[in-house]
Amino acid sequence: QDIGRMCGFDSPSYFGKVFREYLGLSPRDYRTGKLDHPYDTIFLE
């Protein structure tokens, strides 16, 4: 929720939806390291 708010999202569920659309995994999966190809830094255009 804190990260979503810092990124300008009022709704945690909407942040999760947008996150999944861009990265193909949930914020929880990203946080717990369930990645085939880890990202050190994420840049979105």
PDB file of C-alpha atoms in Angstrom:
ATOM      1  CA  GLN A   1       0.000   0.000   0.000  1.00  0.00           C
ATOM      2  CA  ASP A   2       2.790   2.410   0.872  1.00  0.00           C
ATOM      3  CA  ILE A   3       4.590   1.884  -2.435  1.00  0.00           C
ATOM      4  CA  GLY A   4       1.337   2.333  -4.353  1.00  0.00           C
ATOM      5  CA  ARG A   5       0.595   5.595  -2.539  1.00  0.00           C
ATOM      6  CA  MET A   6       4.135   6.868  -3.182  1.00  0.00           C
ATOM      7  CA  CYS A   7       3.559   6.126  -6.881  1.00  0.00           C
ATOM      8  CA  GLY A   8       0.311   8.091  -6.897  1.00  0.00           C
ATOM      9  CA  PHE A   9      -2.230   5.257  -6.617  1.00  0.00           C
ATOM     10  CA  ASP A  10      -5.121   5.757  -4.200  1.00  0.00           C
ATOM     11  CA  SER A  11      -6.241   2.132  -4.439  1.00  0.00           C
ATOM     12  CA  PRO A  12      -3.924  -0.774  -3.531  1.00  0.00           C
ATOM     13  CA  SER A  13      -5.931  -3.117  -5.764  1.00  0.00           C
ATOM     14  CA  TYR A  14      -5.537  -0.821  -8.775  1.00  0.00           C
ATOM     15  CA  PHE A  15      -1.803  -0.543  -8.123  1.00  0.00           C
ATOM     16  CA  GLY A  16      -1.629  -4.356  -8.086  1.00  0.00           C
ATOM     17  CA  LYS A  17      -3.531  -4.553 -11.358  1.00  0.00           C
ATOM     18  CA  VAL A  18      -1.230  -2.067 -13.114  1.00  0.00           C
ATOM     19  CA  PHE A  19       1.862  -3.734 -11.619  1.00  0.00           C
ATOM     20  CA  ARG A  20       0.725  -7.133 -12.963  1.00  0.00           C
ATOM     21  CA  GLU A  21       0.038  -5.674 -16.421  1.00  0.00           C
ATOM     22  CA  TYR A  22       3.564  -4.247 -16.706  1.00  0.00           C
ATOM     23  CA  LEU A  23       5.610  -6.979 -15.037  1.00  0.00           C
ATOM     24  CA  GLY A  24       3.488 -10.076 -15.429  1.00  0.00           C
ATOM     25  CA  LEU A  25       3.517 -10.921 -11.718  1.00  0.00           C
ATOM     26  CA  SER A  26       1.940  -9.644  -8.553  1.00  0.00           C
ATOM     27  CA  PRO A  27       3.655  -7.209  -6.193  1.00  0.00           C
ATOM     28  CA  ARG A  28       3.758 -10.017  -3.599  1.00  0.00           C
ATOM     29  CA  ASP A  29       5.506 -12.394  -6.002  1.00  0.00           C
ATOM     30  CA  TYR A  30       7.968  -9.646  -6.896  1.00  0.00           C
ATOM     31  CA  ARG A  31       8.614  -8.931  -3.213  1.00  0.00           C
ATOM     32  CA  THR A  32       9.161 -12.564  -2.273  1.00  0.00           C
ATOM     33  CA  GLY A  33      11.601 -13.082  -5.139  1.00  0.00           C
ATOM     34  CA  LYS A  34       9.591 -15.504  -7.267  1.00  0.00           C
ATOM     35  CA  LEU A  35      11.295 -14.260 -10.415  1.00  0.00           C
ATOM     36  CA  ASP A  36      12.893 -16.057 -13.323  1.00  0.00           C
ATOM     37  CA  HIS A  37      14.737 -12.875 -14.284  1.00  0.00           C
ATOM     38  CA  PRO A  38      15.137 -10.490 -11.331  1.00  0.00           C
ATOM     39  CA  TYR A  39      14.964  -6.771 -11.920  1.00  0.00           C
ATOM     40  CA  ASP A  40      17.467  -4.527 -10.124  1.00  0.00           C
ATOM     41  CA  THR A  41      15.746  -1.389 -11.372  1.00  0.00           C
ATOM     42  CA  ILE A  42      12.487  -0.934 -13.208  1.00  0.00           C
ATOM     43  CA  PHE A  43      11.978   1.805 -15.764  1.00  0.00           C
ATOM     44  CA  LEU A  44       8.592   2.191 -17.412  1.00  0.00           C
ATOM     45  CA  GLU A  45       7.854   4.479 -20.309  1.00  0.00           C
TER      46      GLU A  45
END
